[in-house]
Amino acid sequence: MRYASRVQQIAGKASTAWDMHMVANQKRARGEPAILMTVGDTDFASPTPAIAAVHESLARGRTYYTPSAGGLPMREAIARRHAHQTGQRTDADQVVVTVGAQNALLTAALCLIEPGDQVLVPEPMYLTYPGTIAAAGGVTVSVRSPANNRFHPLINELEAAIGPRTRAIFLATPNNPTGAVYTMEELSGIAALCQKYDLWLVSDEVYGDLVYDGRHVSPCTLPGMSARTITINSLSKSHAMAGWRLGWMIGPPELAQCAGQLAYCSTYGIPTFLQDAAVVALDHFPDGLPELQAAYRRRRDRFCERLEAVHLLSCRRPEGGMFVMLDTRASGLSAYDFAMGLVVEEGVATLPADDFGESATGYLRINLGVPDTEIDEAALRLVRYAERLGRHRAAS
Ligand code: PMP
């Protein structure tokens, strides 16, 4: 049978991520201790008021359809929260509710991109971006954010990559995997490019409430940008509600209309009782869960402190987000081989970050969403493993 060529285009590079994850799971199945720091899950439970709200909503029979773009109460709650965080007037008619931020990214791509259009993305980038852009017929043009620039974007290189088919810039601040929190200056530079070359900016802010150094800036607040920015967010990271699949996009009302039309022929809306819970979560915790933010900061500092003393490794304290980037290049191994040795010998599963883009070659991405005890144990095992590698290298 035949399939649309689109399906080939959206198939990403076979990710190596799951190799480490699988080895760790096999270890666990044999009863050996293993620590999983690969995927971006969290050990935090979803907030109790949100869980209570689902029960209550179901008990009230709130099981019917809502408008495809989301019911008014949830869109109003999102608009309230956005206004609270950005200081910008935001109306419910600028908001479309989506199935997590991922669905908002795809919806944005489908609303903006004609087949053959190019989208600039600073790399390292979140792994779904190229497939998402390709699903809309677009071509991802990646632009490096080098490690020696703290994985921050280079505005002049972004500008040099703009061509006649460039339609949009997609970015994530704080970034996954690097944790870079783009500065006001960098975002102003990007905003200037968008205005000079008439581009859309798709700003993925799912880690916006997880900032440890610097300040999160929503580019939609920059002069002239609200008309050409789509702000994407969700409850997945900030509220430990990833499996609820509650996300949204905010933009000009006409964009919201286009996105609503797509929702009408794709999701046809999200569960009503989950929307009710989202309103509760957003109103109770407009800036995310404070204990989660404190825990990630504490874990980042503890983990990196222990690894800073290790000769073969260089630990990068993330400015935001939920991942540490660990530079393993001095080991002489590829990130894949380093990570495979680490999981086989010490039962710690991490993610080689090369798949996120060339600038991340030789780095591991390490998830902080595991309990403090596992953070400490993982650091200890990593140190042991790196010291063993160092001794082998010295002996050979
Ligand atoms: N953007 C980035 C940068 C992410 O890291 C993720 C999830 N890992 C998403 C979007 C998708 O988030 P959601 O669960 O809201 O779909």
mmCIF file of C-alpha atoms and ligand atoms in Angstrom:
data_model
loop_
_atom_site.group_PDB
_atom_site.id
_atom_site.type_symbol
_atom_site.label_atom_id
_atom_site.label_comp_id
_atom_site.label_asym_id
_atom_site.label_seq_id
_atom_site.Cartn_x
_atom_site.Cartn_y
_atom_site.Cartn_z
ATOM 1 C CA MET A 1 0.000 0.000 0.000
ATOM 2 C CA ARG A 2 1.063 3.593 -0.549
ATOM 3 C CA TYR A 3 1.544 6.254 2.079
ATOM 4 C CA ALA A 4 1.832 10.009 1.755
ATOM 5 C CA SER A 5 5.406 11.233 1.427
ATOM 6 C CA ARG A 6 4.738 13.413 4.458
ATOM 7 C CA VAL A 7 5.102 10.365 6.669
ATOM 8 C CA GLN A 8 8.660 9.816 5.472
ATOM 9 C CA GLN A 9 9.494 13.457 6.022
ATOM 10 C CA ILE A 10 8.305 13.565 9.605
ATOM 11 C CA ALA A 11 10.186 10.445 10.650
ATOM 12 C CA GLY A 12 13.080 11.904 12.640
ATOM 13 C CA LYS A 13 16.540 10.443 12.864
ATOM 14 C CA ALA A 14 16.327 7.195 14.776
ATOM 15 C CA SER A 15 16.895 8.601 18.247
ATOM 16 C CA THR A 16 19.474 6.873 20.389
ATOM 17 C CA ALA A 17 17.692 8.119 23.462
ATOM 18 C CA TRP A 18 15.807 4.951 24.096
ATOM 19 C CA ASP A 19 18.904 2.731 23.972
ATOM 20 C CA MET A 20 20.022 3.905 27.416
ATOM 21 C CA HIS A 21 16.494 3.889 28.726
ATOM 22 C CA MET A 22 16.041 0.265 27.641
ATOM 23 C CA VAL A 23 19.270 -0.923 29.228
ATOM 24 C CA ALA A 24 18.239 0.718 32.501
ATOM 25 C CA ASN A 25 14.786 -0.843 32.344
ATOM 26 C CA GLN A 26 16.278 -4.281 31.706
ATOM 27 C CA LYS A 27 18.497 -3.796 34.754
ATOM 28 C CA ARG A 28 15.493 -2.862 36.854
ATOM 29 C CA ALA A 29 13.626 -5.937 35.621
ATOM 30 C CA ARG A 30 16.555 -8.070 36.887
ATOM 31 C CA GLY A 31 16.250 -6.354 40.265
ATOM 32 C CA GLU A 32 19.404 -4.256 39.840
ATOM 33 C CA PRO A 33 19.231 -0.622 40.893
ATOM 34 C CA ALA A 34 18.973 1.782 37.970
ATOM 35 C CA ILE A 35 18.409 5.521 37.799
ATOM 36 C CA LEU A 36 16.541 6.878 34.770
ATOM 37 C CA MET A 37 17.516 10.417 33.831
ATOM 38 C CA THR A 38 16.688 10.259 30.121
ATOM 39 C CA VAL A 39 13.174 11.475 29.304
ATOM 40 C CA GLY A 40 11.826 14.736 30.703
ATOM 41 C CA ASP A 41 9.444 13.260 33.238
ATOM 42 C CA THR A 42 9.247 14.440 36.823
ATOM 43 C CA ASP A 43 8.985 12.776 40.220
ATOM 44 C CA PHE A 44 6.553 15.489 41.344
ATOM 45 C CA ALA A 45 2.862 14.667 41.634
ATOM 46 C CA SER A 46 0.292 16.825 39.889
ATOM 47 C CA PRO A 47 -1.218 19.445 42.241
ATOM 48 C CA THR A 48 -3.917 18.131 44.573
ATOM 49 C CA PRO A 49 -6.447 20.905 43.766
ATOM 50 C CA ALA A 50 -6.293 19.930 40.068
ATOM 51 C CA ILE A 51 -6.911 16.264 40.869
ATOM 52 C CA ALA A 52 -9.824 17.185 43.142
ATOM 53 C CA ALA A 53 -11.238 19.393 40.389
ATOM 54 C CA VAL A 54 -11.336 16.499 37.905
ATOM 55 C CA HIS A 55 -13.295 14.345 40.351
ATOM 56 C CA GLU A 56 -15.688 17.146 41.052
ATOM 57 C CA SER A 57 -16.139 18.014 37.408
ATOM 58 C CA LEU A 58 -16.875 14.397 36.468
ATOM 59 C CA ALA A 59 -19.294 14.089 39.378
ATOM 60 C CA ARG A 60 -21.118 17.157 38.028
ATOM 61 C CA GLY A 61 -21.443 15.438 34.672
ATOM 62 C CA ARG A 62 -19.090 17.743 32.820
ATOM 63 C CA THR A 63 -18.517 15.227 30.065
ATOM 64 C CA TYR A 64 -19.925 17.032 27.055
ATOM 65 C CA TYR A 65 -18.275 18.820 24.138
ATOM 66 C CA THR A 66 -16.830 22.297 24.431
ATOM 67 C CA PRO A 67 -15.870 24.580 21.526
ATOM 68 C CA SER A 68 -12.921 23.073 19.606
ATOM 69 C CA ALA A 69 -10.639 25.974 20.515
ATOM 70 C CA GLY A 70 -11.373 25.379 24.202
ATOM 71 C CA GLY A 71 -14.166 26.403 26.527
ATOM 72 C CA LEU A 72 -14.338 30.037 27.549
ATOM 73 C CA PRO A 73 -13.397 29.451 31.232
ATOM 74 C CA MET A 74 -10.093 27.793 30.305
ATOM 75 C CA ARG A 75 -9.250 30.323 27.614
ATOM 76 C CA GLU A 76 -10.018 33.119 30.094
ATOM 77 C CA ALA A 77 -7.831 31.479 32.760
ATOM 78 C CA ILE A 78 -4.947 31.208 30.279
ATOM 79 C CA ALA A 79 -5.423 34.831 29.206
ATOM 80 C CA ARG A 80 -5.463 35.917 32.888
ATOM 81 C CA ARG A 81 -2.281 34.046 33.602
ATOM 82 C CA HIS A 82 -0.549 35.372 30.490
ATOM 83 C CA ALA A 83 -1.536 38.934 31.399
ATOM 84 C CA HIS A 84 -0.295 38.365 34.973
ATOM 85 C CA GLN A 85 3.075 37.104 33.762
ATOM 86 C CA THR A 86 3.687 39.452 30.855
ATOM 87 C CA GLY A 87 1.817 42.580 31.891
ATOM 88 C CA GLN A 88 0.135 42.492 28.486
ATOM 89 C CA ARG A 89 -3.552 42.798 27.977
ATOM 90 C CA THR A 90 -4.694 39.356 26.745
ATOM 91 C CA ASP A 91 -8.192 38.348 25.666
ATOM 92 C CA ALA A 92 -9.700 34.889 25.487
ATOM 93 C CA ASP A 93 -10.133 35.290 21.722
ATOM 94 C CA GLN A 94 -6.332 35.213 21.368
ATOM 95 C CA VAL A 95 -6.103 31.786 22.997
ATOM 96 C CA VAL A 96 -6.521 28.285 21.587
ATOM 97 C CA VAL A 97 -6.377 25.252 23.857
ATOM 98 C CA THR A 98 -4.326 22.345 22.523
ATOM 99 C CA VAL A 99 -3.295 18.808 23.427
ATOM 100 C CA GLY A 100 -0.098 19.854 25.198
ATOM 101 C CA ALA A 101 2.450 22.266 23.790
ATOM 102 C CA GLN A 102 3.387 19.712 21.143
ATOM 103 C CA ASN A 103 -0.005 19.989 19.480
ATOM 104 C CA ALA A 104 0.302 23.782 19.672
ATOM 105 C CA LEU A 105 3.653 23.587 17.844
ATOM 106 C CA LEU A 106 2.097 21.513 15.067
ATOM 107 C CA THR A 107 -0.938 23.788 14.890
ATOM 108 C CA ALA A 108 1.331 26.833 14.613
ATOM 109 C CA ALA A 109 3.345 25.174 11.856
ATOM 110 C CA LEU A 110 0.184 24.281 9.935
ATOM 111 C CA CYS A 111 -1.142 27.831 10.299
ATOM 112 C CA LEU A 112 2.032 29.542 9.069
ATOM 113 C CA ILE A 113 3.953 27.354 6.658
ATOM 114 C CA GLU A 114 3.411 26.735 2.953
ATOM 115 C CA PRO A 115 5.147 23.692 1.448
ATOM 116 C CA GLY A 116 8.794 24.588 0.815
ATOM 117 C CA ASP A 117 8.896 27.447 3.337
ATOM 118 C CA GLN A 118 11.871 27.561 5.647
ATOM 119 C CA VAL A 119 11.836 27.872 9.407
ATOM 120 C CA LEU A 120 14.919 28.971 11.317
ATOM 121 C CA VAL A 121 15.570 27.179 14.568
ATOM 122 C CA PRO A 122 18.556 27.714 16.855
ATOM 123 C CA GLU A 123 20.099 24.345 17.643
ATOM 124 C CA PRO A 124 20.410 22.424 19.922
ATOM 125 C CA MET A 125 16.645 22.133 19.551
ATOM 126 C CA TYR A 126 13.878 19.992 21.018
ATOM 127 C CA LEU A 127 13.725 16.758 19.050
ATOM 128 C CA THR A 128 10.194 17.096 17.699
ATOM 129 C CA TYR A 129 10.766 20.422 15.925
ATOM 130 C CA PRO A 130 12.077 19.147 12.562
ATOM 131 C CA GLY A 131 9.274 16.574 12.254
ATOM 132 C CA THR A 132 6.649 19.118 13.288
ATOM 133 C CA ILE A 133 7.850 21.638 10.720
ATOM 134 C CA ALA A 134 8.116 18.926 8.053
ATOM 135 C CA ALA A 135 4.541 17.794 8.766
ATOM 136 C CA ALA A 136 3.454 21.225 7.525
ATOM 137 C CA GLY A 137 5.669 20.899 4.452
ATOM 138 C CA GLY A 138 8.323 23.219 5.867
ATOM 139 C CA VAL A 139 12.085 22.864 5.933
ATOM 140 C CA THR A 140 14.025 23.356 9.152
ATOM 141 C CA VAL A 141 17.134 25.480 8.835
ATOM 142 C CA SER A 142 19.140 25.058 12.007
ATOM 143 C CA VAL A 143 21.543 27.698 13.220
ATOM 144 C CA ARG A 144 24.170 26.875 15.802
ATOM 145 C CA SER A 145 24.166 28.117 19.379
ATOM 146 C CA PRO A 146 27.692 27.070 20.308
ATOM 147 C CA ALA A 147 28.645 25.639 23.675
ATOM 148 C CA ASN A 148 31.303 28.326 24.013
ATOM 149 C CA ASN A 149 28.520 30.906 23.763
ATOM 150 C CA ARG A 150 26.730 29.115 26.660
ATOM 151 C CA PHE A 151 24.434 27.637 23.985
ATOM 152 C CA HIS A 152 22.972 31.088 23.396
ATOM 153 C CA PRO A 153 21.915 32.078 19.863
ATOM 154 C CA LEU A 154 24.114 34.090 17.513
ATOM 155 C CA ILE A 155 21.945 36.793 16.006
ATOM 156 C CA ASN A 156 24.296 37.523 13.092
ATOM 157 C CA GLU A 157 24.292 33.845 12.084
ATOM 158 C CA LEU A 158 20.528 33.723 12.333
ATOM 159 C CA GLU A 159 20.320 36.741 10.028
ATOM 160 C CA ALA A 160 22.770 35.172 7.571
ATOM 161 C CA ALA A 161 20.510 32.099 7.341
ATOM 162 C CA ILE A 162 17.416 34.101 6.339
ATOM 163 C CA GLY A 163 16.397 33.649 2.707
ATOM 164 C CA PRO A 164 13.418 34.461 0.480
ATOM 165 C CA ARG A 165 11.498 31.385 1.704
ATOM 166 C CA THR A 166 12.084 32.008 5.411
ATOM 167 C CA ARG A 167 8.720 32.329 7.081
ATOM 168 C CA ALA A 168 9.274 31.949 10.800
ATOM 169 C CA ILE A 169 11.712 31.463 13.655
ATOM 170 C CA PHE A 170 10.919 28.756 16.197
ATOM 171 C CA LEU A 171 12.721 28.898 19.529
ATOM 172 C CA ALA A 172 12.428 27.620 23.094
ATOM 173 C CA THR A 173 13.479 29.757 26.053
ATOM 174 C CA PRO A 174 14.476 28.336 28.494
ATOM 175 C CA ASN A 175 15.861 25.828 26.050
ATOM 176 C CA ASN A 176 15.566 22.063 25.939
ATOM 177 C CA PRO A 177 18.153 20.545 26.130
ATOM 178 C CA THR A 178 20.600 23.335 27.022
ATOM 179 C CA GLY A 179 18.754 25.314 29.714
ATOM 180 C CA ALA A 180 19.842 28.578 28.044
ATOM 181 C CA VAL A 181 17.551 31.447 29.064
ATOM 182 C CA TYR A 182 17.672 33.892 26.195
ATOM 183 C CA THR A 183 18.499 37.420 27.292
ATOM 184 C CA MET A 184 16.494 40.547 26.581
ATOM 185 C CA GLU A 185 19.279 41.637 24.235
ATOM 186 C CA GLU A 186 19.215 38.363 22.271
ATOM 187 C CA LEU A 187 15.440 38.360 22.035
ATOM 188 C CA SER A 188 15.426 42.002 20.953
ATOM 189 C CA GLY A 189 17.886 41.036 18.219
ATOM 190 C CA ILE A 190 15.624 38.203 17.097
ATOM 191 C CA ALA A 191 12.588 40.499 17.258
ATOM 192 C CA ALA A 192 14.392 43.001 15.037
ATOM 193 C CA LEU A 193 15.037 40.243 12.476
ATOM 194 C CA CYS A 194 11.375 39.230 12.534
ATOM 195 C CA GLN A 195 10.350 42.792 11.800
ATOM 196 C CA LYS A 196 13.028 43.442 9.195
ATOM 197 C CA TYR A 197 12.264 40.262 7.239
ATOM 198 C CA ASP A 198 8.544 39.976 8.051
ATOM 199 C CA LEU A 199 8.795 36.690 9.966
ATOM 200 C CA TRP A 200 6.620 35.021 12.573
ATOM 201 C CA LEU A 201 8.149 34.091 15.907
ATOM 202 C CA VAL A 202 6.960 30.876 17.529
ATOM 203 C CA SER A 203 8.069 31.085 21.141
ATOM 204 C CA ASP A 204 7.966 27.836 23.090
ATOM 205 C CA GLU A 205 7.906 28.775 26.758
ATOM 206 C CA VAL A 206 7.090 25.466 28.451
ATOM 207 C CA TYR A 207 10.052 25.974 30.824
ATOM 208 C CA GLY A 208 9.299 29.675 31.409
ATOM 209 C CA ASP A 209 8.534 29.152 35.103
ATOM 210 C CA LEU A 210 11.777 27.224 35.664
ATOM 211 C CA VAL A 211 14.453 29.920 35.658
ATOM 212 C CA TYR A 212 17.398 29.954 38.079
ATOM 213 C CA ASP A 213 19.734 32.554 36.576
ATOM 214 C CA GLY A 214 18.590 35.511 34.548
ATOM 215 C CA ARG A 215 14.969 36.340 33.849
ATOM 216 C CA HIS A 216 12.460 34.788 31.489
ATOM 217 C CA VAL A 217 11.414 37.234 28.793
ATOM 218 C CA SER A 218 8.334 36.512 26.694
ATOM 219 C CA PRO A 219 9.197 37.903 23.255
ATOM 220 C CA CYS A 220 5.557 38.857 22.669
ATOM 221 C CA THR A 221 6.168 41.725 25.123
ATOM 222 C CA LEU A 222 8.840 43.325 22.936
ATOM 223 C CA PRO A 223 7.784 46.378 20.893
ATOM 224 C CA GLY A 224 5.930 45.428 17.718
ATOM 225 C CA MET A 225 6.057 41.689 18.466
ATOM 226 C CA SER A 226 2.579 40.855 19.746
ATOM 227 C CA ALA A 227 1.238 40.945 16.160
ATOM 228 C CA ARG A 228 3.785 38.372 14.927
ATOM 229 C CA THR A 229 4.443 36.132 17.934
ATOM 230 C CA ILE A 230 2.769 32.870 18.859
ATOM 231 C CA THR A 231 3.420 32.051 22.499
ATOM 232 C CA ILE A 232 3.208 28.358 23.294
ATOM 233 C CA ASN A 233 2.914 26.901 26.763
ATOM 234 C CA SER A 234 1.442 24.029 28.759
ATOM 235 C CA LEU A 235 0.943 22.679 32.259
ATOM 236 C CA SER A 236 3.338 19.783 31.569
ATOM 237 C CA LYS A 237 6.519 21.127 33.142
ATOM 238 C CA SER A 238 5.512 24.060 35.340
ATOM 239 C CA HIS A 239 2.655 22.162 37.036
ATOM 240 C CA ALA A 240 3.927 18.559 36.811
ATOM 241 C CA MET A 241 0.926 17.693 34.616
ATOM 242 C CA ALA A 242 2.604 16.266 31.504
ATOM 243 C CA GLY A 243 0.237 13.315 31.109
ATOM 244 C CA TRP A 244 -2.837 15.526 31.252
ATOM 245 C CA ARG A 245 -1.869 16.928 27.842
ATOM 246 C CA LEU A 246 -3.039 20.470 28.556
ATOM 247 C CA GLY A 247 -1.404 23.155 26.435
ATOM 248 C CA TRP A 248 -2.241 26.286 24.499
ATOM 249 C CA MET A 249 -1.141 28.930 22.059
ATOM 250 C CA ILE A 250 -1.626 32.680 22.281
ATOM 251 C CA GLY A 251 -1.373 35.072 19.350
ATOM 252 C CA PRO A 252 -3.302 37.690 17.421
ATOM 253 C CA PRO A 253 -7.078 36.955 17.228
ATOM 254 C CA GLU A 254 -6.881 36.066 13.494
ATOM 255 C CA LEU A 255 -4.192 33.492 14.239
ATOM 256 C CA ALA A 256 -6.384 32.069 16.998
ATOM 257 C CA GLN A 257 -9.199 31.777 14.491
ATOM 258 C CA CYS A 258 -7.010 29.798 12.080
ATOM 259 C CA ALA A 259 -5.789 27.581 14.911
ATOM 260 C CA GLY A 260 -9.346 27.083 16.131
ATOM 261 C CA GLN A 261 -10.311 25.956 12.640
ATOM 262 C CA LEU A 262 -7.526 23.368 12.759
ATOM 263 C CA ALA A 263 -8.666 22.204 16.185
ATOM 264 C CA TYR A 264 -12.142 21.787 14.712
ATOM 265 C CA CYS A 265 -10.838 19.272 12.185
ATOM 266 C CA SER A 266 -8.202 17.608 14.368
ATOM 267 C CA THR A 267 -8.796 17.332 18.118
ATOM 268 C CA TYR A 268 -12.324 18.749 18.214
ATOM 269 C CA GLY A 269 -11.415 20.073 21.636
ATOM 270 C CA ILE A 270 -9.984 18.527 24.763
ATOM 271 C CA PRO A 271 -11.821 16.829 27.657
ATOM 272 C CA THR A 272 -14.148 19.213 29.461
ATOM 273 C CA PHE A 273 -13.307 17.890 32.943
ATOM 274 C CA LEU A 274 -9.594 18.391 32.267
ATOM 275 C CA GLN A 275 -10.264 21.956 31.194
ATOM 276 C CA ASP A 276 -12.035 22.526 34.517
ATOM 277 C CA ALA A 277 -8.964 21.203 36.336
ATOM 278 C CA ALA A 278 -6.679 23.394 34.218
ATOM 279 C CA VAL A 279 -8.574 26.485 35.356
ATOM 280 C CA VAL A 280 -8.014 25.445 38.981
ATOM 281 C CA ALA A 281 -4.315 24.704 38.406
ATOM 282 C CA LEU A 282 -3.728 28.015 36.614
ATOM 283 C CA ASP A 283 -5.610 30.082 39.178
ATOM 284 C CA HIS A 284 -3.992 28.356 42.194
ATOM 285 C CA PHE A 285 -0.468 28.403 40.783
ATOM 286 C CA PRO A 286 -0.240 31.137 38.130
ATOM 287 C CA ASP A 287 3.569 30.939 38.247
ATOM 288 C CA GLY A 288 3.912 27.154 38.458
ATOM 289 C CA LEU A 289 4.590 24.975 41.497
ATOM 290 C CA PRO A 290 7.038 26.733 43.852
ATOM 291 C CA GLU A 291 8.275 23.512 45.492
ATOM 292 C CA LEU A 292 9.089 22.037 42.093
ATOM 293 C CA GLN A 293 11.103 25.109 41.121
ATOM 294 C CA ALA A 294 12.987 25.024 44.440
ATOM 295 C CA ALA A 295 13.716 21.305 44.058
ATOM 296 C CA TYR A 296 15.134 21.624 40.532
ATOM 297 C CA ARG A 297 17.369 24.494 41.583
ATOM 298 C CA ARG A 298 18.598 22.545 44.617
ATOM 299 C CA ARG A 299 19.227 19.420 42.528
ATOM 300 C CA ARG A 300 21.032 21.365 39.830
ATOM 301 C CA ASP A 301 23.373 22.865 42.395
ATOM 302 C CA ARG A 302 24.006 19.608 44.277
ATOM 303 C CA PHE A 303 24.559 17.583 41.144
ATOM 304 C CA CYS A 304 26.852 20.073 39.436
ATOM 305 C CA GLU A 305 28.823 20.763 42.612
ATOM 306 C CA ARG A 306 29.735 17.090 42.887
ATOM 307 C CA LEU A 307 30.730 16.818 39.253
ATOM 308 C CA GLU A 308 32.704 20.035 39.103
ATOM 309 C CA ALA A 309 35.644 18.345 40.800
ATOM 310 C CA VAL A 310 35.857 15.560 38.200
ATOM 311 C CA HIS A 311 38.767 15.976 35.855
ATOM 312 C CA LEU A 312 37.191 14.386 32.738
ATOM 313 C CA LEU A 313 33.843 16.110 32.974
ATOM 314 C CA SER A 314 32.591 19.609 32.736
ATOM 315 C CA CYS A 315 29.165 20.315 34.136
ATOM 316 C CA ARG A 316 27.129 23.187 32.849
ATOM 317 C CA ARG A 317 24.690 24.628 35.394
ATOM 318 C CA PRO A 318 21.518 25.292 33.420
ATOM 319 C CA GLU A 319 20.106 28.809 33.656
ATOM 320 C CA GLY A 320 16.625 27.317 33.449
ATOM 321 C CA GLY A 321 14.612 24.231 32.526
ATOM 322 C CA MET A 322 15.008 20.759 33.941
ATOM 323 C CA PHE A 323 18.197 19.396 32.391
ATOM 324 C CA VAL A 324 21.916 19.536 33.095
ATOM 325 C CA MET A 325 24.287 19.410 30.124
ATOM 326 C CA LEU A 326 27.395 17.419 30.929
ATOM 327 C CA ASP A 327 30.405 17.812 28.650
ATOM 328 C CA THR A 328 32.071 14.402 28.240
ATOM 329 C CA ARG A 329 34.429 15.315 25.380
ATOM 330 C CA ALA A 330 37.563 15.155 27.508
ATOM 331 C CA SER A 331 36.868 11.430 28.053
ATOM 332 C CA GLY A 332 37.808 10.732 24.436
ATOM 333 C CA LEU A 333 34.557 8.775 24.020
ATOM 334 C CA SER A 334 31.533 9.785 22.004
ATOM 335 C CA ALA A 335 28.585 10.863 24.150
ATOM 336 C CA TYR A 336 26.832 7.646 23.077
ATOM 337 C CA ASP A 337 29.695 5.409 24.193
ATOM 338 C CA PHE A 338 30.125 7.351 27.411
ATOM 339 C CA ALA A 339 26.400 7.070 28.168
ATOM 340 C CA MET A 340 26.268 3.377 27.234
ATOM 341 C CA GLY A 341 29.220 2.588 29.508
ATOM 342 C CA LEU A 342 27.620 4.587 32.295
ATOM 343 C CA VAL A 343 24.315 2.750 32.129
ATOM 344 C CA VAL A 344 25.874 -0.701 31.690
ATOM 345 C CA GLU A 345 28.481 -0.308 34.427
ATOM 346 C CA GLU A 346 26.702 1.987 36.867
ATOM 347 C CA GLY A 347 23.012 1.769 35.989
ATOM 348 C CA VAL A 348 22.594 5.500 35.324
ATOM 349 C CA ALA A 349 20.661 6.230 32.126
ATOM 350 C CA THR A 350 21.320 9.609 30.510
ATOM 351 C CA LEU A 351 20.712 10.981 27.048
ATOM 352 C CA PRO A 352 23.482 11.648 24.508
ATOM 353 C CA ALA A 353 22.551 15.155 23.383
ATOM 354 C CA ASP A 354 24.026 14.937 19.860
ATOM 355 C CA ASP A 355 20.579 14.318 18.392
ATOM 356 C CA PHE A 356 19.492 17.791 19.540
ATOM 357 C CA GLY A 357 21.976 19.432 17.183
ATOM 358 C CA GLU A 358 25.632 19.659 16.325
ATOM 359 C CA SER A 359 26.386 22.236 18.994
ATOM 360 C CA ALA A 360 25.555 19.600 21.614
ATOM 361 C CA THR A 361 27.983 16.998 20.278
ATOM 362 C CA GLY A 362 29.760 15.257 23.130
ATOM 363 C CA TYR A 363 27.251 16.332 25.769
ATOM 364 C CA LEU A 364 24.844 14.306 27.861
ATOM 365 C CA ARG A 365 21.443 15.673 28.801
ATOM 366 C CA ILE A 366 20.553 14.737 32.368
ATOM 367 C CA ASN A 367 17.022 15.090 33.734
ATOM 368 C CA LEU A 368 16.627 16.671 37.180
ATOM 369 C CA GLY A 369 13.096 15.312 37.629
ATOM 370 C CA VAL A 370 14.167 12.447 39.906
ATOM 371 C CA PRO A 371 14.197 12.416 43.741
ATOM 372 C CA ASP A 372 17.105 14.091 45.586
ATOM 373 C CA THR A 373 18.381 10.719 46.788
ATOM 374 C CA GLU A 374 18.701 9.540 43.172
ATOM 375 C CA ILE A 375 20.404 12.800 42.204
ATOM 376 C CA ASP A 376 23.030 12.192 44.885
ATOM 377 C CA GLU A 377 23.433 8.529 43.994
ATOM 378 C CA ALA A 378 23.695 9.294 40.257
ATOM 379 C CA ALA A 379 26.378 11.915 40.894
ATOM 380 C CA LEU A 380 28.327 9.430 42.992
ATOM 381 C CA ARG A 381 28.143 6.728 40.309
ATOM 382 C CA LEU A 382 29.043 9.194 37.553
ATOM 383 C CA VAL A 383 32.101 10.345 39.484
ATOM 384 C CA ARG A 384 33.118 6.712 40.056
ATOM 385 C CA TYR A 385 32.667 5.875 36.368
ATOM 386 C CA ALA A 386 34.577 8.944 35.152
ATOM 387 C CA GLU A 387 37.442 8.304 37.555
ATOM 388 C CA ARG A 388 37.637 4.710 36.360
ATOM 389 C CA LEU A 389 37.734 5.911 32.730
ATOM 390 C CA GLY A 390 40.462 8.371 33.685
ATOM 391 C CA ARG A 391 42.565 5.631 35.277
ATOM 392 C CA HIS A 392 42.159 3.424 32.186
ATOM 393 C CA ARG A 393 43.195 6.274 29.947
ATOM 394 C CA ALA A 394 46.234 7.033 32.079
ATOM 395 C CA ALA A 395 47.231 3.334 32.060
ATOM 396 C CA SER A 396 46.867 2.861 28.307
HETATM 397 N N1 PMP B 1 8.594 22.035 23.872
HETATM 398 C C1 PMP B 1 9.682 21.651 24.564
HETATM 399 C C2 PMP B 1 10.905 22.502 24.477
HETATM 400 C C3 PMP B 1 9.645 20.488 25.344
HETATM 401 O O1 PMP B 1 10.732 20.108 26.023
HETATM 402 C C4 PMP B 1 8.451 19.722 25.388
HETATM 403 C C5 PMP B 1 8.327 18.452 26.188
HETATM 404 N N2 PMP B 1 9.454 17.774 26.494
HETATM 405 C C6 PMP B 1 7.362 20.170 24.644
HETATM 406 C C7 PMP B 1 7.459 21.331 23.901
HETATM 407 C C8 PMP B 1 6.067 19.411 24.623
HETATM 408 O O2 PMP B 1 5.410 19.602 25.835
HETATM 409 P P1 PMP B 1 3.935 19.109 26.092
HETATM 410 O O3 PMP B 1 4.029 18.012 27.102
HETATM 411 O O4 PMP B 1 3.233 20.297 26.662
HETATM 412 O O5 PMP B 1 3.358 18.674 24.805
#
